[in-house]
Short mmCIF file of C-alpha atoms and ligand atoms in Angstrom, two decimals:
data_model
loop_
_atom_site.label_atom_id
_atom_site.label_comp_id
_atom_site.label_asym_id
_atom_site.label_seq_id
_atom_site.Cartn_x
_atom_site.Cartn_y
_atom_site.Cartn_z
CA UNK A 587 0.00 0.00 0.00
CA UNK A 588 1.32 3.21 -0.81
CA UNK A 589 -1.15 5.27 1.44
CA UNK A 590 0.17 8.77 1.05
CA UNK A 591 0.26 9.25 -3.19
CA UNK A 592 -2.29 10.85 -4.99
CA UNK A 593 -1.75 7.69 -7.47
CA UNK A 594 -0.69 4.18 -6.44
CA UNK A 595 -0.23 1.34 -7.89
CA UNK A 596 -3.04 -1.40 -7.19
CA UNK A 597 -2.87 -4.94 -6.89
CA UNK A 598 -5.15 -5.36 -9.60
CA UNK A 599 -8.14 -4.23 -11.56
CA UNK A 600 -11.30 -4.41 -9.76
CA UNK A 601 -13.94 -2.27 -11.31
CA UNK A 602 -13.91 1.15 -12.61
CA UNK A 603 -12.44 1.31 -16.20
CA UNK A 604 -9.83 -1.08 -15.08
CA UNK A 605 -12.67 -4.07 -15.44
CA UNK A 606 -12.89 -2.71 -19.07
CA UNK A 607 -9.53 -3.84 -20.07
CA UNK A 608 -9.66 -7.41 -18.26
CA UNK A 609 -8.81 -9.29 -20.92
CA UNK A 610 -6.07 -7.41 -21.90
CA UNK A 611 -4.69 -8.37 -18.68
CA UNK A 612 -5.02 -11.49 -19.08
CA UNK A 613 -2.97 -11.78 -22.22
CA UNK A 614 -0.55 -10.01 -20.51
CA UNK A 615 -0.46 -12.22 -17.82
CA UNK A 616 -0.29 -14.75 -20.47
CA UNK A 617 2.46 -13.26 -22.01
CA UNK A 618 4.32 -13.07 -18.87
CA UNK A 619 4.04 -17.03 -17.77
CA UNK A 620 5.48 -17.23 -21.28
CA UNK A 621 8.69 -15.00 -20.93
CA UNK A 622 11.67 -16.68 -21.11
CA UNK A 623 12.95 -17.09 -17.78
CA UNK A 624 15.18 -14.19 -16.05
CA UNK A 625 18.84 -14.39 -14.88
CA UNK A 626 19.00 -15.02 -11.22
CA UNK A 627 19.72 -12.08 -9.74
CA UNK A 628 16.89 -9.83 -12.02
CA UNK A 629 14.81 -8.61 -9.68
CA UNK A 630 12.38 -5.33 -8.75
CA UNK A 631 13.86 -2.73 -6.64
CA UNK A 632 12.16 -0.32 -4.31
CA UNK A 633 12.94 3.38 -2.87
CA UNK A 634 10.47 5.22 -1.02
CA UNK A 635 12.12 8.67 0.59
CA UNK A 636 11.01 11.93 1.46
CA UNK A 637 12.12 14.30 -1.61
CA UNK A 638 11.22 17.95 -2.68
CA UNK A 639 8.49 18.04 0.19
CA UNK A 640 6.98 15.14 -0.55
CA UNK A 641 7.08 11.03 -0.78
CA UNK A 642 9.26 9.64 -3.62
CA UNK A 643 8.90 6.36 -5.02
CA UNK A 644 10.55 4.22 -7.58
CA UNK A 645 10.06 0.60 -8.36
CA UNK A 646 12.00 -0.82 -11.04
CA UNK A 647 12.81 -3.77 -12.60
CA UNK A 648 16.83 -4.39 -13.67
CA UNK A 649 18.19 -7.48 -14.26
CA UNK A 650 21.31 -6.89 -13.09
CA UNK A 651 20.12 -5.21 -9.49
CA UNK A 652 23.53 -3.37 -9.39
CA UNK A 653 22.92 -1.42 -12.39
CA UNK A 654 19.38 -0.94 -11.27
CA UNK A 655 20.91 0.79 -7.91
CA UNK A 656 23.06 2.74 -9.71
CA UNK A 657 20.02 3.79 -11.66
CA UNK A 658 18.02 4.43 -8.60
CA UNK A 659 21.43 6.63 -6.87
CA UNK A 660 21.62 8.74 -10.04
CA UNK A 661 17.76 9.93 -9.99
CA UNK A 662 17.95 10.54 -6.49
CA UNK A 663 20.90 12.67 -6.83
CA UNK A 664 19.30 14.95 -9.91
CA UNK A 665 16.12 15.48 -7.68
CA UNK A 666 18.34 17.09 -5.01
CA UNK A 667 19.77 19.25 -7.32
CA UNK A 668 16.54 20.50 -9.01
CA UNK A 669 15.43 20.72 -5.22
CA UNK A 670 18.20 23.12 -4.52
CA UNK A 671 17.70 24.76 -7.59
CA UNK A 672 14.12 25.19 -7.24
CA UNK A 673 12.75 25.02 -3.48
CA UNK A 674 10.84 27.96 -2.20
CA UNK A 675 11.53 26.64 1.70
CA UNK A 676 15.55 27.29 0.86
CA UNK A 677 16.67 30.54 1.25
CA UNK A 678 20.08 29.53 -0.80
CA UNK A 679 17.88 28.09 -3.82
CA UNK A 680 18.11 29.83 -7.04
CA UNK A 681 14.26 30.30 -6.87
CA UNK A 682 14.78 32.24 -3.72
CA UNK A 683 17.76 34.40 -4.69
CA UNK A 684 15.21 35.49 -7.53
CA UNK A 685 12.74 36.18 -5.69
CA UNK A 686 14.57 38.52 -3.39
CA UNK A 687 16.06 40.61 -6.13
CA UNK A 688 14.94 39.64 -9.87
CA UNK A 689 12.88 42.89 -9.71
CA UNK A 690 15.77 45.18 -9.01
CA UNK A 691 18.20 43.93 -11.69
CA UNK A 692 18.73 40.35 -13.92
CA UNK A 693 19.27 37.64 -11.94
CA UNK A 694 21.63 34.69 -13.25
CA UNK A 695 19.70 31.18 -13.81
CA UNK A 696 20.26 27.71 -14.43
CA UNK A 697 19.68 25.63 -17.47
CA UNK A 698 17.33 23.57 -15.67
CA UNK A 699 15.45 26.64 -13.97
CA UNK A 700 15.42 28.53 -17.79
CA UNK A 701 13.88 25.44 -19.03
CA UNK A 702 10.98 25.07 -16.42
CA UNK A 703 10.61 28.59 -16.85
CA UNK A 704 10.14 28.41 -20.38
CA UNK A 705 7.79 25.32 -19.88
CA UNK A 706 5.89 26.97 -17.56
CA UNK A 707 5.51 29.93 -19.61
CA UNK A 708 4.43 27.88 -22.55
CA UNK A 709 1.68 26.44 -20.21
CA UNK A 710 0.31 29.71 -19.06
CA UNK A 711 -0.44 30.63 -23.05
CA UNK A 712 -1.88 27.39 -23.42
CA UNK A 713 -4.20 28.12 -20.44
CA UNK A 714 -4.84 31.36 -20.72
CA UNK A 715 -3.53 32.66 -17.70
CA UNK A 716 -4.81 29.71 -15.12
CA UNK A 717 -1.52 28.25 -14.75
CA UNK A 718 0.57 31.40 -13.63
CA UNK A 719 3.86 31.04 -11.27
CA UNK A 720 3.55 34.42 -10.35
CA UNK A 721 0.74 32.74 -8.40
CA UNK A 722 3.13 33.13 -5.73
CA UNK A 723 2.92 36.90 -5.55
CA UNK A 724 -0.50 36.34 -3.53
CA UNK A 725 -0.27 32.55 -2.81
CA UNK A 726 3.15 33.09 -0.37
CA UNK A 727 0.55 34.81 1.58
CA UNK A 728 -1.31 31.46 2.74
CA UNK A 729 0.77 29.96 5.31
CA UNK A 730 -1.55 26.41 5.19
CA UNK A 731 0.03 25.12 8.34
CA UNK A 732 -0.47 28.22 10.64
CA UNK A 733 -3.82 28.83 8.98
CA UNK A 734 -3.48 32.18 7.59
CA UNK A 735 -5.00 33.66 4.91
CA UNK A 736 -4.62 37.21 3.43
CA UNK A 737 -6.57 40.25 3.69
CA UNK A 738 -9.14 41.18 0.86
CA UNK A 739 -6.91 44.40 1.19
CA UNK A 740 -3.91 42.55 0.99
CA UNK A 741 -5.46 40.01 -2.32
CA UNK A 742 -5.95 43.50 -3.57
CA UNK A 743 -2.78 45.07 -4.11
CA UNK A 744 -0.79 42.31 -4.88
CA UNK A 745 -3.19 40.57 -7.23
CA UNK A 746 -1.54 42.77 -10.02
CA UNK A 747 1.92 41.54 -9.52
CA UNK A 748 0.58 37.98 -10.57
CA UNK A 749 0.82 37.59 -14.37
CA UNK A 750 3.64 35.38 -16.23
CA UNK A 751 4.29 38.31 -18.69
CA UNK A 752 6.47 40.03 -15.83
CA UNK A 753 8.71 37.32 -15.74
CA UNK A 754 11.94 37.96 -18.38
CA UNK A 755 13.66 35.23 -19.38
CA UNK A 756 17.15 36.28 -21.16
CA UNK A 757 17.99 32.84 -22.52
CA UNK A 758 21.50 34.06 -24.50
CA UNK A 759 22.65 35.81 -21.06
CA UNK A 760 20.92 33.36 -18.88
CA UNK A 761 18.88 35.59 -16.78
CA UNK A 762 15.67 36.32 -15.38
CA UNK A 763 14.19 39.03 -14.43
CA UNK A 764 10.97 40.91 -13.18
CA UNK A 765 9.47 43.60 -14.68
CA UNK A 766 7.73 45.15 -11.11
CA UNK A 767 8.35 45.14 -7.44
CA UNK A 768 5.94 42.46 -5.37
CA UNK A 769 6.59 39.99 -7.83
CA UNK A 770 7.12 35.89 -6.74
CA UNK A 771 7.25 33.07 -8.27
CA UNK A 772 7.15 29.52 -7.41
CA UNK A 773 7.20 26.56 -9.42
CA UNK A 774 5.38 23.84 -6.90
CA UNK A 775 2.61 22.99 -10.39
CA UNK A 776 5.29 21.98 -12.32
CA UNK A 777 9.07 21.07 -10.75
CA UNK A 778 7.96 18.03 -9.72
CA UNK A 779 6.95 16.99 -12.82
CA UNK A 780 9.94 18.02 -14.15
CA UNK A 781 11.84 16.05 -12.01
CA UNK A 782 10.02 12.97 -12.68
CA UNK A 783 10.33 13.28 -16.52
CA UNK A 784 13.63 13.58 -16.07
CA UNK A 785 14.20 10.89 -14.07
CA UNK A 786 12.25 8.90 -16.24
CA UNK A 787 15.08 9.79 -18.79
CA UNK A 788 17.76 9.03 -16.39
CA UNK A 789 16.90 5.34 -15.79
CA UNK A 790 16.14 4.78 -19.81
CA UNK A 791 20.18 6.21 -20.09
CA UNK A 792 20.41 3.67 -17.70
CA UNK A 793 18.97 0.59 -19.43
CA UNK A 794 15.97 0.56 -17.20
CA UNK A 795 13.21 -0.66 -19.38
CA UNK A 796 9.87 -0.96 -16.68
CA UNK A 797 9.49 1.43 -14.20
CA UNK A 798 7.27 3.52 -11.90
CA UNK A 799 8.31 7.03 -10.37
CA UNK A 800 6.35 8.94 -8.24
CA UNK A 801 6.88 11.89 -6.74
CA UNK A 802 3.74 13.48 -4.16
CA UNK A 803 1.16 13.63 -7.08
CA UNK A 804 3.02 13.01 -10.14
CA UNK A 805 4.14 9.16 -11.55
CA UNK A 806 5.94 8.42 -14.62
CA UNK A 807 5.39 5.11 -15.74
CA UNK A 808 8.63 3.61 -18.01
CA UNK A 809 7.84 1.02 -20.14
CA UNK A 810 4.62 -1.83 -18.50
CA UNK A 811 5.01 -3.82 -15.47
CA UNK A 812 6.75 -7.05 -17.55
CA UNK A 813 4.40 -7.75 -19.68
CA UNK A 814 1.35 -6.48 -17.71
CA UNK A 815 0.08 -3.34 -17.64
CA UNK A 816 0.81 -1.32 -14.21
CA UNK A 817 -2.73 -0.19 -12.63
CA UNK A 818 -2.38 3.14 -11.17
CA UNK A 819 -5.30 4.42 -8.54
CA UNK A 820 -6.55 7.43 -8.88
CA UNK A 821 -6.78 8.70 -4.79
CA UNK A 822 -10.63 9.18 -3.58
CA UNK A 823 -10.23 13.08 -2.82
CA UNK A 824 -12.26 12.64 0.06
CA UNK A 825 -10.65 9.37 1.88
CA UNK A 826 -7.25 9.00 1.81
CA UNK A 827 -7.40 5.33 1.90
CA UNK A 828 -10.24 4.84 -0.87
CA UNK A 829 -9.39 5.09 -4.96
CA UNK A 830 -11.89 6.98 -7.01
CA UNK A 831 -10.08 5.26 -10.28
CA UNK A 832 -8.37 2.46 -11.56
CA UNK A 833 -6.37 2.80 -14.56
CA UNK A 834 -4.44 -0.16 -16.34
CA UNK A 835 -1.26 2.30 -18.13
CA UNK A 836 2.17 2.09 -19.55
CA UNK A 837 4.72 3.89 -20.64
CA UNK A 838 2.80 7.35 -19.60
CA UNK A 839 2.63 10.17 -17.14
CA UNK A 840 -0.22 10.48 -14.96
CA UNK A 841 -0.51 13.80 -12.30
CA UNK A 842 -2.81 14.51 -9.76
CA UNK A 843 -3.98 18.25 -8.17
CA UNK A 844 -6.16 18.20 -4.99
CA UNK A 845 -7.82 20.47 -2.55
CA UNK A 846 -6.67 17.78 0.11
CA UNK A 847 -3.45 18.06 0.44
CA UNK A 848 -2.19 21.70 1.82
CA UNK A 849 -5.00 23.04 3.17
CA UNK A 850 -7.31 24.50 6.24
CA UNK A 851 -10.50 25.54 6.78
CA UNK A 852 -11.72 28.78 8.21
CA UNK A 853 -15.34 29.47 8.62
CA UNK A 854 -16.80 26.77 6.00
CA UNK A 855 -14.40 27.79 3.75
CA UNK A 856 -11.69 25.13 2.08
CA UNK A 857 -8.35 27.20 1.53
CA UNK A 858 -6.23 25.07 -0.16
CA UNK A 859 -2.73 25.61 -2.11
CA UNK A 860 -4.44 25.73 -5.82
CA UNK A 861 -4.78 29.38 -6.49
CA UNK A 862 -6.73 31.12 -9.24
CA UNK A 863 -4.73 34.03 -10.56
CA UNK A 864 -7.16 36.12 -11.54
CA UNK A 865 -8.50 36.38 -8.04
CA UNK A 866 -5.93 35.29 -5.74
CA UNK A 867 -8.44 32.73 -4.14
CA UNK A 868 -8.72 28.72 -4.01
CA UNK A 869 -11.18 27.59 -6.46
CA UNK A 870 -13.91 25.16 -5.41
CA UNK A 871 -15.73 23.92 -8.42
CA UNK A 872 -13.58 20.18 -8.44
CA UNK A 873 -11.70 18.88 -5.57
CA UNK A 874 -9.15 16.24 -8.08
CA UNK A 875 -8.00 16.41 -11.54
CA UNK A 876 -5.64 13.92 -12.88
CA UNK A 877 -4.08 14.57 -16.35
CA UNK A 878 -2.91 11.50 -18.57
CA UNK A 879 -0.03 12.70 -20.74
CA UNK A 880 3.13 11.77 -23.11
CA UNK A 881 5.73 13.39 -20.13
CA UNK A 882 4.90 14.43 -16.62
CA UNK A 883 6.21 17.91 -16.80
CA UNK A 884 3.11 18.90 -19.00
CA UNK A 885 0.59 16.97 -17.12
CA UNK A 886 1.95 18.43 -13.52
CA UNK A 887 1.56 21.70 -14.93
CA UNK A 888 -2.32 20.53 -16.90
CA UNK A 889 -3.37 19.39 -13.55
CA UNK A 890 -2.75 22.42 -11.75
CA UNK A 891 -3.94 24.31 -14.56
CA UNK A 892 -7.36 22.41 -15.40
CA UNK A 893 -8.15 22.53 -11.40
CA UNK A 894 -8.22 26.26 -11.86
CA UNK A 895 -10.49 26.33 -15.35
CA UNK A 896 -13.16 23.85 -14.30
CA UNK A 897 -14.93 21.19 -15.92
CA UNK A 898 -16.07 22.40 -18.94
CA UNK A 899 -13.56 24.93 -20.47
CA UNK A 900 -10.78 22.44 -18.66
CA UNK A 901 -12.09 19.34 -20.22
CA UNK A 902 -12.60 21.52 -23.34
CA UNK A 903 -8.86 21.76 -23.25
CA UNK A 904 -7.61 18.26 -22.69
CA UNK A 905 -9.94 17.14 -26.00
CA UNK A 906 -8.07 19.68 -27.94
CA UNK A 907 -4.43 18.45 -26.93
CA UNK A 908 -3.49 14.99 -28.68
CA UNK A 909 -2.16 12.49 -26.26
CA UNK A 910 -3.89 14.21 -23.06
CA UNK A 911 -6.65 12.38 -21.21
CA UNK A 912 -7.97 13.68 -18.05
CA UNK A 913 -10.45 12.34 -15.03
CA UNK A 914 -11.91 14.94 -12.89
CA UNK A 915 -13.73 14.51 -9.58
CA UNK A 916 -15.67 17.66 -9.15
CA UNK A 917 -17.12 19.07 -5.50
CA UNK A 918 -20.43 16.58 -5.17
CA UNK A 919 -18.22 13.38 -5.72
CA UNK A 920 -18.63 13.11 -9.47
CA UNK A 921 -16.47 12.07 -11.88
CA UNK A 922 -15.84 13.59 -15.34
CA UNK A 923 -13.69 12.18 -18.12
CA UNK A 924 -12.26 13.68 -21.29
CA UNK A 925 -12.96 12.37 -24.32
CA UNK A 926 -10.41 9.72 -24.95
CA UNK A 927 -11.58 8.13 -22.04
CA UNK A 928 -15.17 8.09 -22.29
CA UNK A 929 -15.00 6.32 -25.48
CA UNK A 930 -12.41 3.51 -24.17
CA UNK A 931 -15.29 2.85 -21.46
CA UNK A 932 -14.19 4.84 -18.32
CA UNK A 933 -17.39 5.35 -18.07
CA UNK A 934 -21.13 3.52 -19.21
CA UNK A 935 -24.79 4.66 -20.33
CA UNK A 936 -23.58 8.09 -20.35
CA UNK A 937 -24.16 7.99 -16.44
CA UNK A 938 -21.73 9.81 -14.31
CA UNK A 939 -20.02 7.58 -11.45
CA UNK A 940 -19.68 8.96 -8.47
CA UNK A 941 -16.92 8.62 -5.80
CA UNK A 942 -18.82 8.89 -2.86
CA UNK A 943 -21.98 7.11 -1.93
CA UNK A 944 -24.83 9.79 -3.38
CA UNK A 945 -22.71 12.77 -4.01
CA UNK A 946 -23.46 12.62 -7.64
CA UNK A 947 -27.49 12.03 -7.03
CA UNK A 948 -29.44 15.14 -8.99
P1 LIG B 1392 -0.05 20.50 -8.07
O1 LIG B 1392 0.01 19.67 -6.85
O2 LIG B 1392 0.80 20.04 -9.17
O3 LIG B 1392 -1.41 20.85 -8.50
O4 LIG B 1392 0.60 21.86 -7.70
C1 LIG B 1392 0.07 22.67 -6.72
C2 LIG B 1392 1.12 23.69 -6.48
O5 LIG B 1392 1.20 24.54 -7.63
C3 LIG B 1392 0.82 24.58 -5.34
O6 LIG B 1392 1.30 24.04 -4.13
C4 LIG B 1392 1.54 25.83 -5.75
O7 LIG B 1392 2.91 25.69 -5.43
C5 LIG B 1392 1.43 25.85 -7.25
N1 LIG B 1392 0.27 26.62 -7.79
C6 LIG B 1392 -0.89 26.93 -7.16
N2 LIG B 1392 -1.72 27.58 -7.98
C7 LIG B 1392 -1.05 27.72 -9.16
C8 LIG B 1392 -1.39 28.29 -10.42
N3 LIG B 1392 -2.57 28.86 -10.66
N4 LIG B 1392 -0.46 28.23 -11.42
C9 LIG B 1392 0.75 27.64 -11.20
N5 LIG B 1392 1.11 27.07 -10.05
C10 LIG B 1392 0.22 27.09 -9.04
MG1 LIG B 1393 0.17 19.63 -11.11
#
């Protein structure tokens, strides 16, 4: 059991869409009985640490459990670099150092931290707007484990310092820049998808054929689980032990935002660390989306981003972008799909499921 992810991998697929794809599993079982049979000393091998905040896992399969260590050393290593390059809690991070003074003059950047930047930018067009780092400007505000929450006065005048356009990227000098005081960024929708992807790439250089990464709410899956598909569950927002979804995947990225993670509640009201940038404020209409994607630095940053649109216009947007699939559970319990995934069966007699008992009744 892997209690704490947004998405875990299940022991097998008992109803939801995973019942859909039954036989498929059983060929792949098939095939797997049939594989020739491994060296001795192949074998799966497990890490589960704490990493950029959050819970990092990675199961992988090596046949030579050496390599498959080494494999396993070198991702860990590249996450705590793109931690220190990247935290908000470190004061020495590069993040940090631009936050204190990008606004006053250029501030020198990383590769890595260009790229995200760049990434993240490319999001925000995509998005119009929902998926914003300058998020931060209002969102370092919220202090989720003390329980505060800003002002209306104070949402107020800094809500104009949150739009990407004042963040300058000088790729030939390698510097960013802000273009106002008040300013922040933070890159907490879409680092640790980066990171993932990455390490994805990391145990492929590595001859690492099946894998599983997962890092808080993001999971790259390399390659199937041996023949079998892995089934990934798709965390019941609302019960940390229940799954809303099971989903038989391979060789995909699947990333998870919820209300249920940082959060408190003041006077009936859910404040959790999912901000809309056009008002500075949590929004309420879903409480999960999980994106389906080609890498997991584009469905970190889609999760985030289609948690802020809604159902409709963020749906709207998953249909339009090939490869994307996306499963939303909005506030009464119910579950939307995109397109893809409605017509593979996620979901029968046009009926919505629901993840809770009668949440979905009306
Ligand atoms: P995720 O768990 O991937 O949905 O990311 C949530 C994190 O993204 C939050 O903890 C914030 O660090 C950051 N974030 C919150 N709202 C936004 C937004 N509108 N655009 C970009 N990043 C955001
Ligand atoms: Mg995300």
């Amino acid at each position: 059991m892997l209690p704490t992810l947004h998405q875990r991998e299940c022991d097998g697929p008992r109803g939801g869409p995973g019942r859909f794809l039954t036989v498929a599993l059983l060929v792949g079982a098939v095939l797997l009985l049939c594989a020739a049979a491994s060296p001795a000393q192949a074998q799966w091998l497990n890490l589960q640490r704490d990493m950029m905040g959050t819970d990092l896992r990675i199961y992988l399969w090596d046949d030579d459990p050496d390599a498959g260590q080494a494999a396993i050393e070198a991702v860990v290593a590249d996450m705590s670099h793109i931690n220190a390059l990247m935290s908000p809690y470190r004061a020495d991070s590069e993040l940090s150092r631009m936050n204190a003074r990008a606004a006053q003059a250029p501030v020198h950047a990383s590769a890595e931290l260009i790229e995200v930047l760049e990434q993240a930018r490319a999001v925000s067009e995509l998005t119009g707007g929902a998926f914003d780092i300058t998020y931060a400007s209002v969102g370092h505000l919220y202090d989720y484990r003390r329980h505060i929450k800003p002002s209306e006065t104070a949402i107020g005048e800094r809500l104009p310092a949150i739009d990407y356009h004042h963040v300058k990227v000088d790729k030939a000098a390698g510097t960013v820049s802000f273009t106002r005081p008040g300013v922040r960024i933070d890159l907490g929708g879409i680092a640790k998808g980066y990171a993932v992807e990455r390490a994805a790439g990391i145990l492929r250089d590595h001859g690492v054929r099946h894998a599983q990464i997962s890092l808080g709410g993001d999971t790259r899956l390399l390659g199937d689980h041996r023949g079998r598909p892995w089934i990934i569950g798709i965390q019941d927002p609302r019960d940390a032990k229940a799954l809303a979804v099971r989903l038989p995947l391979s060789d995909t990225a699947v990333s998870t935002s919820g209300d249920y993670e940082r959060y408190f509640v003041a006077d009936g009201i859910r404040y959790h660390h999912i901000i809309d940038p056009a008002t500075g404020r949590s929004p309420h209409a879903v409480e999960s989306v999980s994106i389906l994607g080609p890498d997991a630095t584009r469905t970190d940053a889609l999760s985030t981003s289609v948690f802020v649109m809604g159902i409709q216009q963020g749906l709207a947007l998953i249909d339009e972008l090939p490869g994307f699939e996306a499963i939303v559970v909005d506030s009464r319990g119910r579950l939307h799909y995109s397109e893809g995934l409605a017509r593979a069966g996620a979901h029968g007699n046009g009926k919505r499921e629901t993840v809770r008992g009668n949440a979905g009744a009306k």
